[in-house]
Every structure is written in structure tokens, then in C-alpha cells.
GROMACS .gro file of C-alpha atoms in nm:
model
  453
    1MET     CA    1   0.011  -0.008  -0.024
    2THR     CA    2   0.062   0.270  -0.150
    3ILE     CA    3   0.168   0.582   0.143
    4THR     CA    4   0.187   0.944   0.016
    5THR     CA    5   0.299   1.287   0.212
    6GLN     CA    6   0.014   1.366   0.260
    7GLN     CA    7  -0.108   1.053   0.394
    8THR     CA    8   0.226   1.067   0.628
    9GLN     CA    9   0.130   1.476   0.785
   10ARG     CA   10  -0.258   1.395   0.896
   11GLY     CA   11  -0.303   1.465   1.217
   12PRO     CA   12  -0.516   1.352   1.510
   13ALA     CA   13  -0.791   1.566   1.389
   14GLU     CA   14  -0.767   1.430   1.023
   15VAL     CA   15  -0.701   1.084   1.109
   16LEU     CA   16  -1.023   1.078   1.387
   17ALA     CA   17  -1.210   1.174   1.127
   18ALA     CA   18  -1.196   0.944   0.935
   19VAL     CA   19  -1.333   0.706   1.196
   20ARG     CA   20  -1.608   0.923   1.233
   21GLU     CA   21  -1.733   1.104   0.961
   22GLY     CA   22  -1.751   0.732   0.783
   23ARG     CA   23  -1.964   0.442   0.816
   24MET     CA   24  -1.896   0.199   1.153
   25SER     CA   25  -1.624  -0.120   1.050
   26GLY     CA   26  -1.730  -0.463   1.199
   27PHE     CA   27  -1.407  -0.426   1.419
   28GLN     CA   28  -1.584  -0.096   1.559
   29ILE     CA   29  -1.904  -0.269   1.598
   30ILE     CA   30  -1.824  -0.560   1.779
   31THR     CA   31  -1.579  -0.304   2.057
   32VAL     CA   32  -1.881  -0.200   2.082
   33SER     CA   33  -2.084  -0.546   2.169
   34ILE     CA   34  -1.758  -0.635   2.371
   35ALA     CA   35  -1.853  -0.268   2.572
   36LEU     CA   36  -2.273  -0.352   2.577
   37MET     CA   37  -2.145  -0.754   2.679
   38LEU     CA   38  -1.980  -0.584   2.980
   39VAL     CA   39  -2.230  -0.326   3.133
   40VAL     CA   40  -2.458  -0.624   3.026
   41LEU     CA   41  -2.264  -0.792   3.307
   42ASP     CA   42  -2.283  -0.481   3.520
   43GLY     CA   43  -2.657  -0.492   3.524
   44PHE     CA   44  -2.646  -0.852   3.632
   45GLU     CA   45  -2.411  -0.730   3.925
   46VAL     CA   46  -2.620  -0.472   4.081
   47GLY     CA   47  -2.948  -0.627   4.054
   48ILE     CA   48  -2.923  -0.967   4.243
   49MET     CA   49  -2.949  -0.776   4.562
   50ALA     CA   50  -3.245  -0.678   4.428
   51PHE     CA   51  -3.448  -1.008   4.398
   52ALA     CA   52  -3.238  -1.261   4.667
   53ALA     CA   53  -3.299  -0.976   4.909
   54PRO     CA   54  -3.659  -1.075   5.026
   55GLN     CA   55  -3.495  -1.459   5.115
   56ILE     CA   56  -3.116  -1.286   5.269
   57GLN     CA   57  -3.382  -1.024   5.547
   58GLU     CA   58  -3.543  -1.374   5.646
   59GLN     CA   59  -3.276  -1.592   5.646
   60MET     CA   60  -3.040  -1.344   5.853
   61GLY     CA   61  -3.297  -1.149   6.006
   62ILE     CA   62  -3.259  -0.817   5.917
   63SER     CA   63  -3.488  -0.507   5.952
   64PRO     CA   64  -3.573  -0.269   5.694
   65ASP     CA   65  -3.350  -0.036   5.749
   66ILE     CA   66  -3.098  -0.214   5.800
   67LEU     CA   67  -3.211  -0.395   5.445
   68GLY     CA   68  -3.154  -0.050   5.243
   69TYR     CA   69  -2.824  -0.062   5.419
   70VAL     CA   70  -2.748  -0.371   5.182
   71LEU     CA   71  -2.872  -0.271   4.909
   72SER     CA   72  -2.715   0.023   4.885
   73GLY     CA   73  -2.339  -0.141   4.906
   74SER     CA   74  -2.263  -0.189   4.536
   75LEU     CA   75  -2.407   0.166   4.494
   76PHE     CA   76  -2.181   0.297   4.758
   77GLY     CA   77  -1.881   0.133   4.542
   78MET     CA   78  -2.031   0.223   4.175
   79ALA     CA   79  -1.998   0.635   4.316
   80ILE     CA   80  -1.641   0.592   4.495
   81GLY     CA   81  -1.506   0.383   4.216
   82SER     CA   82  -1.661   0.607   3.930
   83ILE     CA   83  -1.490   0.945   4.111
   84THR     CA   84  -1.119   0.756   4.249
   85LEU     CA   85  -1.090   0.476   3.997
   86THR     CA   86  -1.286   0.619   3.641
   87PRO     CA   87  -0.979   0.875   3.655
   88LEU     CA   88  -0.684   0.734   3.539
   89ALA     CA   89  -0.841   0.609   3.280
   90ASP     CA   90  -0.681   0.944   3.124
   91ARG     CA   91  -0.322   0.866   3.225
   92MET     CA   92  -0.310   0.468   3.190
   93GLY     CA   93  -0.555   0.365   2.897
   94ARG     CA   94  -0.880   0.232   2.875
   95ARG     CA   95  -0.801  -0.156   2.814
   96PRO     CA   96  -0.609  -0.198   3.133
   97LEU     CA   97  -0.821   0.029   3.406
   98THR     CA   98  -1.132  -0.185   3.225
   99LEU     CA   99  -0.986  -0.483   3.280
  100MET     CA  100  -0.830  -0.410   3.582
  101MET     CA  101  -1.253  -0.377   3.745
  102LEU     CA  102  -1.283  -0.716   3.606
  103VAL     CA  103  -1.064  -0.820   3.867
  104LEU     CA  104  -1.242  -0.684   4.113
  105ILE     CA  105  -1.585  -0.709   4.004
  106VAL     CA  106  -1.456  -1.147   4.037
  107VAL     CA  107  -1.293  -1.107   4.366
  108GLY     CA  108  -1.620  -0.884   4.568
  109MET     CA  109  -1.871  -1.164   4.413
  110ALA     CA  110  -1.724  -1.484   4.527
  111LEU     CA  111  -1.596  -1.284   4.861
  112THR     CA  112  -1.990  -1.226   4.831
  113LEU     CA  113  -2.048  -1.537   4.886
  114THR     CA  114  -1.857  -1.584   5.242
  115ALA     CA  115  -2.070  -1.389   5.377
  116THR     CA  116  -2.275  -1.460   5.680
  117SER     CA  117  -2.392  -1.166   5.858
  118ALA     CA  118  -2.537  -0.750   5.725
  119SER     CA  119  -2.164  -0.632   5.772
  120THR     CA  120  -1.985  -0.848   5.586
  121LEU     CA  121  -2.290  -0.797   5.257
  122ILE     CA  122  -2.232  -0.518   5.267
  123LEU     CA  123  -1.787  -0.429   5.262
  124TRP     CA  124  -1.847  -0.707   4.975
  125ARG     CA  125  -2.070  -0.553   4.772
  126ILE     CA  126  -1.891  -0.246   4.830
  127VAL     CA  127  -1.564  -0.443   4.672
  128THR     CA  128  -1.860  -0.556   4.366
  129GLY     CA  129  -1.977  -0.205   4.349
  130LEU     CA  130  -1.569  -0.007   4.259
  131GLY     CA  131  -1.511  -0.228   4.035
  132ILE     CA  132  -1.876  -0.138   3.874
  133GLY     CA  133  -1.877   0.237   3.893
  134GLY     CA  134  -1.484   0.240   3.801
  135MET     CA  135  -1.580   0.065   3.450
  136MET     CA  136  -1.935   0.133   3.338
  137ALA     CA  137  -1.788   0.547   3.268
  138ASN     CA  138  -1.469   0.458   3.109
  139LEU     CA  139  -1.679   0.196   2.869
  140ASN     CA  140  -1.884   0.468   2.764
  141ALA     CA  141  -1.595   0.689   2.693
  142LEU     CA  142  -1.545   0.409   2.496
  143VAL     CA  143  -1.782   0.343   2.281
  144ALA     CA  144  -1.831   0.791   2.232
  145GLU     CA  145  -1.538   0.736   2.090
  146TYR     CA  146  -1.583   0.409   1.783
  147SER     CA  147  -1.872   0.521   1.722
  148SER     CA  148  -1.890   0.725   1.452
  149ASP     CA  149  -2.065   1.094   1.460
  150ARG     CA  150  -2.356   0.938   1.225
  151ARG     CA  151  -2.460   0.704   1.491
  152ARG     CA  152  -2.276   0.732   1.841
  153THR     CA  153  -2.583   0.886   2.080
  154THR     CA  154  -2.814   0.522   1.905
  155ALA     CA  155  -2.474   0.317   2.006
  156ILE     CA  156  -2.454   0.475   2.335
  157ALA     CA  157  -2.814   0.499   2.406
  158ILE     CA  158  -2.801   0.077   2.328
  159TYR     CA  159  -2.507   0.018   2.515
  160ALA     CA  160  -2.719   0.132   2.768
  161ALA     CA  161  -2.976  -0.096   2.726
  162GLY     CA  162  -2.694  -0.340   2.841
  163TYR     CA  163  -2.758  -0.264   3.213
  164PRO     CA  164  -3.155  -0.358   3.210
  165ILE     CA  165  -3.056  -0.628   3.033
  166GLY     CA  166  -2.836  -0.769   3.241
  167ALA     CA  167  -3.130  -0.692   3.545
  168THR     CA  168  -3.378  -0.847   3.410
  169ILE     CA  169  -3.198  -1.159   3.319
  170ALA     CA  170  -3.131  -1.158   3.675
  171GLY     CA  171  -3.474  -1.155   3.720
  172PHE     CA  172  -3.563  -1.454   3.523
  173LEU     CA  173  -3.225  -1.637   3.721
  174ALA     CA  174  -3.375  -1.551   4.053
  175ARG     CA  175  -3.730  -1.705   3.967
  176PRO     CA  176  -3.560  -2.069   4.013
  177LEU     CA  177  -3.230  -2.037   4.139
  178ILE     CA  178  -3.329  -1.891   4.443
  179PRO     CA  179  -3.627  -2.146   4.538
  180MET     CA  180  -3.395  -2.420   4.455
  181TYR     CA  181  -3.072  -2.355   4.585
  182GLY     CA  182  -3.096  -2.034   4.784
  183TRP     CA  183  -2.965  -1.695   4.716
  184HIS     CA  184  -2.590  -1.814   4.681
  185ALA     CA  185  -2.671  -2.016   4.367
  186MET     CA  186  -2.728  -1.636   4.202
  187PHE     CA  187  -2.388  -1.447   4.344
  188LEU     CA  188  -2.231  -1.816   4.291
  189ALA     CA  189  -2.318  -1.732   3.862
  190GLY     CA  190  -2.248  -1.381   3.839
  191THR     CA  191  -1.876  -1.474   3.979
  192ILE     CA  192  -1.860  -1.751   3.650
  193LEU     CA  193  -2.070  -1.470   3.428
  194ALA     CA  194  -1.709  -1.252   3.532
  195VAL     CA  195  -1.522  -1.424   3.470
  196VAL     CA  196  -1.524  -1.531   3.151
  197ALA     CA  197  -1.648  -1.183   3.068
  198LEU     CA  198  -1.307  -1.102   3.211
  199ILE     CA  199  -1.150  -1.367   2.967
  200ILE     CA  200  -1.336  -1.211   2.656
  201SER     CA  201  -1.150  -0.801   2.755
  202TRP     CA  202  -0.846  -0.988   2.816
  203ILE     CA  203  -0.934  -1.135   2.386
  204ARG     CA  204  -1.056  -0.883   2.214
  205LEU     CA  205  -1.143  -0.543   2.358
  206PRO     CA  206  -0.880  -0.265   2.212
  207GLU     CA  207  -0.728   0.027   2.348
  208SER     CA  208  -0.903   0.437   2.293
  209LEU     CA  209  -0.793   0.527   1.917
  210ASP     CA  210  -0.839   0.870   2.074
  211TYR     CA  211  -0.622   0.824   2.398
  212LEU     CA  212  -0.361   0.678   2.184
  213LEU     CA  213  -0.279   0.942   1.976
  214ALA     CA  214  -0.360   1.242   2.204
  215LYS     CA  215  -0.143   1.050   2.495
  216ARG     CA  216   0.131   0.849   2.301
  217PRO     CA  217   0.166   0.591   2.540
  218ALA     CA  218   0.493   0.328   2.494
  219ASN     CA  219   0.480   0.111   2.145
  220ALA     CA  220   0.174   0.416   2.002
  221LEU     CA  221   0.260   0.396   1.673
  222ASN     CA  222   0.228   0.047   1.607
  223ARG     CA  223  -0.134   0.039   1.837
  224VAL     CA  224  -0.175   0.240   1.606
  225ASN     CA  225  -0.137   0.122   1.313
  226ARG     CA  226  -0.290  -0.202   1.453
  227ILE     CA  227  -0.649  -0.046   1.503
  228LEU     CA  228  -0.619   0.119   1.186
  229GLY     CA  229  -0.571  -0.163   0.975
  230LYS     CA  230  -0.882  -0.307   1.084
  231MET     CA  231  -1.124  -0.093   1.037
  232ASN     CA  232  -0.931  -0.049   0.652
  233LEU     CA  233  -0.817   0.312   0.674
  234GLU     CA  234  -0.436   0.354   0.630
  235PRO     CA  235  -0.148   0.299   0.847
  236LEU     CA  236   0.046   0.666   0.971
  237ARG     CA  237   0.451   0.530   0.895
  238GLU     CA  238   0.486   0.806   1.181
  239LEU     CA  239   0.276   0.954   1.437
  240PRO     CA  240   0.184   1.304   1.359
  241GLU     CA  241   0.174   1.603   1.554
  242ASN     CA  242  -0.056   1.734   1.737
  243GLN     CA  243  -0.229   1.977   1.561
  244VAL     CA  244  -0.562   2.092   1.811
  245SER     CA  245  -0.521   2.377   1.997
  246GLU     CA  246  -0.755   2.255   2.205
  247THR     CA  247  -0.523   1.973   2.351
  248ALA     CA  248  -0.259   2.155   2.495
  249SER     CA  249  -0.480   2.417   2.634
  250VAL     CA  250  -0.628   2.133   2.816
  251GLU     CA  251  -0.291   1.890   2.891
  252LYS     CA  252  -0.185   2.197   3.031
  253LYS     CA  253  -0.471   2.267   3.247
  254GLY     CA  254  -0.557   1.881   3.350
  255ALA     CA  255  -0.913   1.755   3.324
  256ILE     CA  256  -1.067   1.874   3.637
  257GLN     CA  257  -0.962   2.197   3.565
  258GLU     CA  258  -1.168   2.183   3.251
  259ILE     CA  259  -1.428   2.021   3.440
  260LEU     CA  260  -1.414   2.238   3.659
  261THR     CA  261  -1.403   2.594   3.467
  262PRO     CA  262  -1.624   2.726   3.264
  263PRO     CA  263  -1.760   2.777   2.962
  264THR     CA  264  -1.789   2.358   3.078
  265LEU     CA  265  -1.830   2.430   3.474
  266ARG     CA  266  -2.258   2.536   3.372
  267LEU     CA  267  -2.305   2.215   3.175
  268THR     CA  268  -2.094   1.916   3.478
  269LEU     CA  269  -2.323   2.070   3.686
  270ALA     CA  270  -2.631   2.069   3.502
  271LEU     CA  271  -2.510   1.674   3.457
  272TRP     CA  272  -2.436   1.603   3.780
  273ILE     CA  273  -2.770   1.722   3.858
  274GLY     CA  274  -3.036   1.638   3.623
  275TYR     CA  275  -2.836   1.273   3.697
  276GLY     CA  276  -2.773   1.202   4.072
  277LEU     CA  277  -3.150   1.308   4.089
  278LEU     CA  278  -3.255   1.032   3.806
  279VAL     CA  279  -3.048   0.793   3.926
  280ALA     CA  280  -3.231   0.827   4.290
  281ALA     CA  281  -3.527   0.835   4.174
  282TYR     CA  282  -3.424   0.475   3.944
  283TYR     CA  283  -3.257   0.310   4.251
  284PHE     CA  284  -3.509   0.302   4.443
  285ALA     CA  285  -3.754   0.196   4.161
  286ASN     CA  286  -3.533  -0.085   4.078
  287THR     CA  287  -3.420  -0.204   4.456
  288TRP     CA  288  -3.711  -0.189   4.664
  289ILE     CA  289  -4.007  -0.266   4.415
  290PRO     CA  290  -3.940  -0.691   4.431
  291THR     CA  291  -3.879  -0.592   4.817
  292ILE     CA  292  -4.239  -0.367   4.890
  293LEU     CA  293  -4.489  -0.532   4.665
  294SER     CA  294  -4.355  -0.948   4.832
  295ASN     CA  295  -4.363  -0.780   5.153
  296VAL     CA  296  -4.744  -0.617   5.049
  297THR     CA  297  -4.903  -0.886   4.861
  298GLY     CA  298  -4.673  -1.212   5.028
  299ASP     CA  299  -4.620  -1.335   4.725
  300GLN     CA  300  -4.217  -1.314   4.645
  301GLN     CA  301  -4.272  -1.463   4.375
  302LEU     CA  302  -4.492  -1.134   4.239
  303GLY     CA  303  -4.229  -0.890   4.359
  304THR     CA  304  -3.985  -1.068   4.132
  305THR     CA  305  -4.196  -1.027   3.823
  306MET     CA  306  -4.241  -0.705   3.836
  307GLY     CA  307  -3.843  -0.599   3.916
  308ILE     CA  308  -3.868  -0.803   3.554
  309GLY     CA  309  -4.132  -0.620   3.402
  310ALA     CA  310  -3.963  -0.233   3.493
  311ASN     CA  311  -3.580  -0.432   3.396
  312LEU     CA  312  -3.850  -0.479   3.060
  313GLY     CA  313  -3.915  -0.125   3.027
  314GLY     CA  314  -3.509  -0.018   3.073
  315VAL     CA  315  -3.393  -0.231   2.773
  316LEU     CA  316  -3.753  -0.113   2.538
  317GLY     CA  317  -3.667   0.254   2.698
  318CYS     CA  318  -3.289   0.229   2.541
  319PHE     CA  319  -3.369   0.109   2.216
  320VAL     CA  320  -3.657   0.325   2.152
  321PHE     CA  321  -3.417   0.606   2.273
  322ALA     CA  322  -3.168   0.463   2.049
  323ALA     CA  323  -3.420   0.496   1.733
  324LEU     CA  324  -3.632   0.786   1.789
  325ALA     CA  325  -3.204   0.928   1.847
  326ILE     CA  326  -3.131   0.991   1.465
  327ARG     CA  327  -3.345   1.232   1.431
  328PHE     CA  328  -3.385   1.442   1.666
  329SER     CA  329  -3.116   1.581   1.960
  330GLY     CA  330  -3.060   1.338   2.246
  331ARG     CA  331  -3.085   1.673   2.506
  332LEU     CA  332  -3.401   1.753   2.362
  333LEU     CA  333  -3.545   1.309   2.398
  334LEU     CA  334  -3.339   1.326   2.772
  335PHE     CA  335  -3.534   1.633   2.839
  336LEU     CA  336  -3.903   1.493   2.744
  337SER     CA  337  -3.846   1.186   2.926
  338LEU     CA  338  -3.745   1.295   3.251
  339PHE     CA  339  -4.079   1.474   3.260
  340ALA     CA  340  -4.288   1.215   3.203
  341ALA     CA  341  -4.060   0.983   3.427
  342ALA     CA  342  -4.189   1.253   3.713
  343GLY     CA  343  -4.556   1.183   3.554
  344ALA     CA  344  -4.553   0.785   3.544
  345PHE     CA  345  -4.420   0.815   3.976
  346VAL     CA  346  -4.733   1.015   3.993
  347LEU     CA  347  -4.919   0.756   3.903
  348PHE     CA  348  -4.842   0.481   3.973
  349GLY     CA  349  -4.864   0.605   4.414
  350LEU     CA  350  -5.247   0.588   4.300
  351ILE     CA  351  -5.286   0.310   4.137
  352PHE     CA  352  -5.004   0.121   4.387
  353ASN     CA  353  -5.285  -0.148   4.477
  354VAL     CA  354  -5.385  -0.222   4.149
  355VAL     CA  355  -5.185  -0.507   4.082
  356SER     CA  356  -5.255  -0.535   3.792
  357VAL     CA  357  -5.211  -0.178   3.665
  358ALA     CA  358  -4.908  -0.125   3.836
  359ILE     CA  359  -4.732  -0.412   3.684
  360ALA     CA  360  -4.796  -0.258   3.379
  361VAL     CA  361  -4.653   0.100   3.492
  362GLY     CA  362  -4.384  -0.075   3.633
  363PHE     CA  363  -4.330  -0.161   3.285
  364LEU     CA  364  -4.372   0.248   3.214
  365LEU     CA  365  -4.128   0.364   3.455
  366GLY     CA  366  -3.888   0.174   3.336
  367VAL     CA  367  -3.892   0.277   2.970
  368LEU     CA  368  -3.900   0.593   3.032
  369THR     CA  369  -3.626   0.601   3.395
  370THR     CA  370  -3.372   0.381   3.190
  371GLY     CA  371  -3.444   0.649   2.812
  372ALA     CA  372  -3.275   0.910   3.068
  373ILE     CA  373  -2.997   0.725   3.152
  374ALA     CA  374  -2.910   0.659   2.820
  375GLY     CA  375  -2.975   0.997   2.767
  376PHE     CA  376  -2.759   1.154   3.013
  377TYR     CA  377  -2.435   0.901   2.885
  378ALA     CA  378  -2.552   1.024   2.539
  379VAL     CA  379  -2.544   1.372   2.608
  380ALA     CA  380  -2.181   1.350   2.891
  381PRO     CA  381  -1.905   1.251   2.591
  382THR     CA  382  -2.018   1.566   2.399
  383VAL     CA  383  -1.959   1.834   2.682
  384TYR     CA  384  -1.638   1.660   2.675
  385SER     CA  385  -1.263   1.706   2.530
  386VAL     CA  386  -1.066   1.345   2.501
  387GLN     CA  387  -0.837   1.421   2.778
  388ALA     CA  388  -1.089   1.441   3.035
  389ARG     CA  389  -1.382   1.281   2.921
  390ALA     CA  390  -1.344   0.982   3.117
  391THR     CA  391  -1.275   1.202   3.465
  392GLY     CA  392  -1.581   1.414   3.318
  393ILE     CA  393  -1.791   1.117   3.286
  394GLY     CA  394  -1.704   0.962   3.589
  395TRP     CA  395  -1.743   1.247   3.820
  396MET     CA  396  -2.098   1.243   3.693
  397ILE     CA  397  -2.179   0.900   3.788
  398GLY     CA  398  -1.932   0.871   4.094
  399LEU     CA  399  -2.059   1.217   4.214
  400GLY     CA  400  -2.431   1.106   4.041
  401ARG     CA  401  -2.417   0.751   4.286
  402LEU     CA  402  -2.313   0.888   4.616
  403VAL     CA  403  -2.671   1.038   4.569
  404SER     CA  404  -2.833   0.732   4.476
  405VAL     CA  405  -2.734   0.573   4.750
  406ALA     CA  406  -2.889   0.710   4.930
  407ALA     CA  407  -3.236   0.647   4.797
  408PRO     CA  408  -3.233   0.285   4.910
  409ILE     CA  409  -3.128   0.411   5.317
  410ILE     CA  410  -3.409   0.614   5.325
  411VAL     CA  411  -3.673   0.482   5.204
  412GLY     CA  412  -3.565   0.152   5.467
  413TYR     CA  413  -3.651   0.403   5.680
  414ILE     CA  414  -3.896   0.550   5.574
  415LEU     CA  415  -4.108   0.232   5.521
  416ALA     CA  416  -3.966   0.064   5.929
  417ALA     CA  417  -4.172   0.378   6.044
  418GLY     CA  418  -4.459   0.259   5.899
  419VAL     CA  419  -4.525   0.539   5.587
  420ALA     CA  420  -4.793   0.393   5.256
  421PRO     CA  421  -4.556   0.270   5.049
  422GLU     CA  422  -4.736   0.449   4.705
  423ARG     CA  423  -4.635   0.798   4.896
  424VAL     CA  424  -4.295   0.719   4.849
  425PHE     CA  425  -4.294   0.719   4.457
  426PHE     CA  426  -4.516   1.038   4.547
  427LEU     CA  427  -4.244   1.205   4.719
  428PHE     CA  428  -3.955   1.110   4.403
  429ALA     CA  429  -4.184   1.192   4.179
  430ILE     CA  430  -4.012   1.603   4.255
  431PRO     CA  431  -3.638   1.509   4.246
  432LEU     CA  432  -3.675   1.363   3.892
  433ALA     CA  433  -3.902   1.705   3.786
  434ILE     CA  434  -3.545   1.938   3.890
  435SER     CA  435  -3.351   1.695   3.648
  436GLY     CA  436  -3.601   1.774   3.368
  437LEU     CA  437  -3.502   2.165   3.479
  438ALA     CA  438  -3.078   2.034   3.456
  439ALA     CA  439  -3.132   1.867   3.176
  440GLY     CA  440  -3.338   2.168   2.983
  441SER     CA  441  -3.063   2.381   3.109
  442LEU     CA  442  -2.868   2.144   2.865
  443LEU     CA  443  -3.029   2.298   2.534
  444LEU     CA  444  -2.957   2.626   2.624
  445GLY     CA  445  -2.611   2.562   2.571
  446ARG     CA  446  -2.359   2.339   2.379
  447ARG     CA  447  -1.940   2.337   2.477
  448HIS     CA  448  -1.787   2.268   2.136
  449SER     CA  449  -1.652   1.938   2.128
  450ALA     CA  450  -1.505   1.670   1.914
  451LEU     CA  451  -1.806   1.498   1.924
  452ALA     CA  452  -2.181   1.547   1.814
  453ASP     CA  453  -2.450   1.550   1.981
   0.00000   0.00000   0.00000
């Protein structure tokens, strides 16, 4: 293959433009698919506890307030992992951090099998959450970087569907496994799946092309050319000079400074507030609904059915968002989804005692809240440059999860005080409406980014 002088002088912007302006190659699709597989695993590992909680509560004699801490253990770990571990991806690369986090998930899941009390259960759920939190935002950045401009929002929305898919799979497995073998069987299955995911990722998951061109780690040229070759693009004879003025500026002031200084600061705050309040409502619904219905009706299977329905709705919500994002702005879709979700929470509280209708509305809750989460995942990468992208997304997810950690705990105390469960759904419509206002501010101005919205 002949390489012209003009080709060898291409800068990072030109190289990445060739990736983003063309059709997605098979290599790109495989990379996004691996990320989807990993976020399915994340959804499975977090979703396990919602379905195992009724039996764990019964066997360990855990009160509702303490159960709230158990349900929040992985969420707390995810928050800390997103804030403290995800930024390492902007220094060491997307691939190595993903592999390290998978190892942490394997360890956390395996040790959960040894838990004999609420305190040890919380500890190992935090460890598992650290791995999940450190990996999710990093994968979000990787999907954004390997997607074409035309399909980026759609690809990220489909990627976001992996989480409810994983939680749905957990529900389907819980129905036969927990009654037959007990809650430990679910965590054994989770450990095995995490090991399989680690092996596949070690073999097939590539490094980010954006990262290699921006950070220039050891052997970067050969690694870049291998990736370009797999995408049927011209190789480089040498690494081009960095021609993007924004890159130099970002490297000079650092990722955290980019996130926390104008003009990005306003968008960062909107992402933090909007995402945090959304996931607080989301995790309240997804962690407590199976237990609430099981306790109210005395039928554990009904609670599991409700949890499966909400997660299936989440899967549909991500795909609906992905389809609509082909024609409409992701920011506008996010804004509309959040206010619709607030209305659905109010409706669920009104018809809570009509079980058949409640299941249908629970499905709608899943559609709207998970679709909105997909919206935040799609919008966030467009706010930050490549040098700050993993850090920016990680902080959004991490700080959002810190807010969400409180939700299951607070609900535990509210229910322990004897408050009717349907009243809690009215309460959580308020943060969803505020989240919608934050999403509305994202529509008012857009920071220049290497990625299209």
C-alpha cells in the first residue's frame, strides 16, 4: 500500500475524522458489542441483590432499615469507583482500567458467597461496586470514541440498554435458582459470568484510538496502525504532530480543571444534578419494588415479576431512545423523558394497590427512567474533550451515585416508620422534575466538542 506524503502528515483530528465521518466498521461494532456485554454484566451484578433481598432479609433477620444499607452497598462502591478509579483511564488507558475493574468484580462477587451477616454482605457489595463504578463510565467513553458521528447517540443508548438487560437476566435466573438453591446460587452465577467477561475482554477489547493519539504511550504508533488496519484505514508512517489547539490547552490545565472551569462548569453542574436525582429515583424503584410488593402481597414471585417487568421496560426505553436519537436531539429527548418519568411515578403511587395496573405502570417507569439514563450517557461525552472525557463522565456517574446511595437507605427508614409505600413514589416525582429542569439547561448552550451530539 503506497502512503503519500500528505497521508503521513495527517494530524489526530484528520485521523479521527476518518473514523467518525464514515460507516462503522466491523471492528468498531465488535468493540461496542464487547462494551455492551460488560455493561450487561454490570446490570446483572447490581440487579442480583434486588431479587435476593427478600430471602436474605428472612434468613439473616435483617430489618428494613438495615436492608436499605445492604441494597445501597454496591451503589456506594460504584460511586467511589466512578470518582476515584475511572479518572485513571485518562492516564493509563481505557483497556487496562477495564481489565483491572473486572478482576475487582470477580473478587467482590466471589467473596459475597462467604458473607454470613449484613456487615460482611455490605463490605463485599462495596468491593463489587468499586469495580462496576470504575468500569462503567470508562466504557461509556470508549463507546463514544469508537462510534461514528451519525450513530454515536444511538450506539450509547443501545449500550445503556445493557444495564437493564443484565438486571432482567438476573430476574429470570432468580425465579428458578433462588427457590431451588438459595440466594448464594445467584452470586455464584455472577462470579462465573465475570470470569468469562474478563477472558473475552483480555483477548478482544482494544485500546481507545483517541487515547493513543492524544497520550502517545509506549509503542503507540504500532498500536494505532493495528487499529487503523482493522478498520480498513490507511496506516501512519509516524505519529503526527498534535494539531488541535484545544488538546494542548486541556493538557496544560488538566482534566479536572477543564470540568470545573467555564465554559464547561455550567454543563458539568447540570449533568451532576440531573443525573444524580434521576438515578436516586431509578435505584429506589429498582431496588425496593420487588421487596415492597413481596411484603405487601406475601408473594415473593410477584415481586420478582414486577422487577423483571420494570427492567424489560428499561431495555425497551433504551432502544426507543436510540431509535428516536437518529432523528432528534439527544438533549431534547432527555428533557422530555425526565418530565414524563415524574408523571409516571405519580401515577404509580395512585394505582399502587391495583396489582395488574401497577405492573403495567412499573413497565412504563422502566421505559422512561432507563431511557433518560441512556440520554445522560449520550450527552455527557459531547461535553468534554478526549483528555477529560473519562474523568468527566466518571465524576457525573460517581457523584450521581453518591446521591443515589441515600435513596434505598432513606426509603428503608421511611417504610420502617410505617409510611404507606405508595406515598414514597409521590415523593420521588419531585427530584425527577428537578432533573428535567437541569436537562433543560443543557439545551440552552453547547460547548464545542470533538464529538457530535
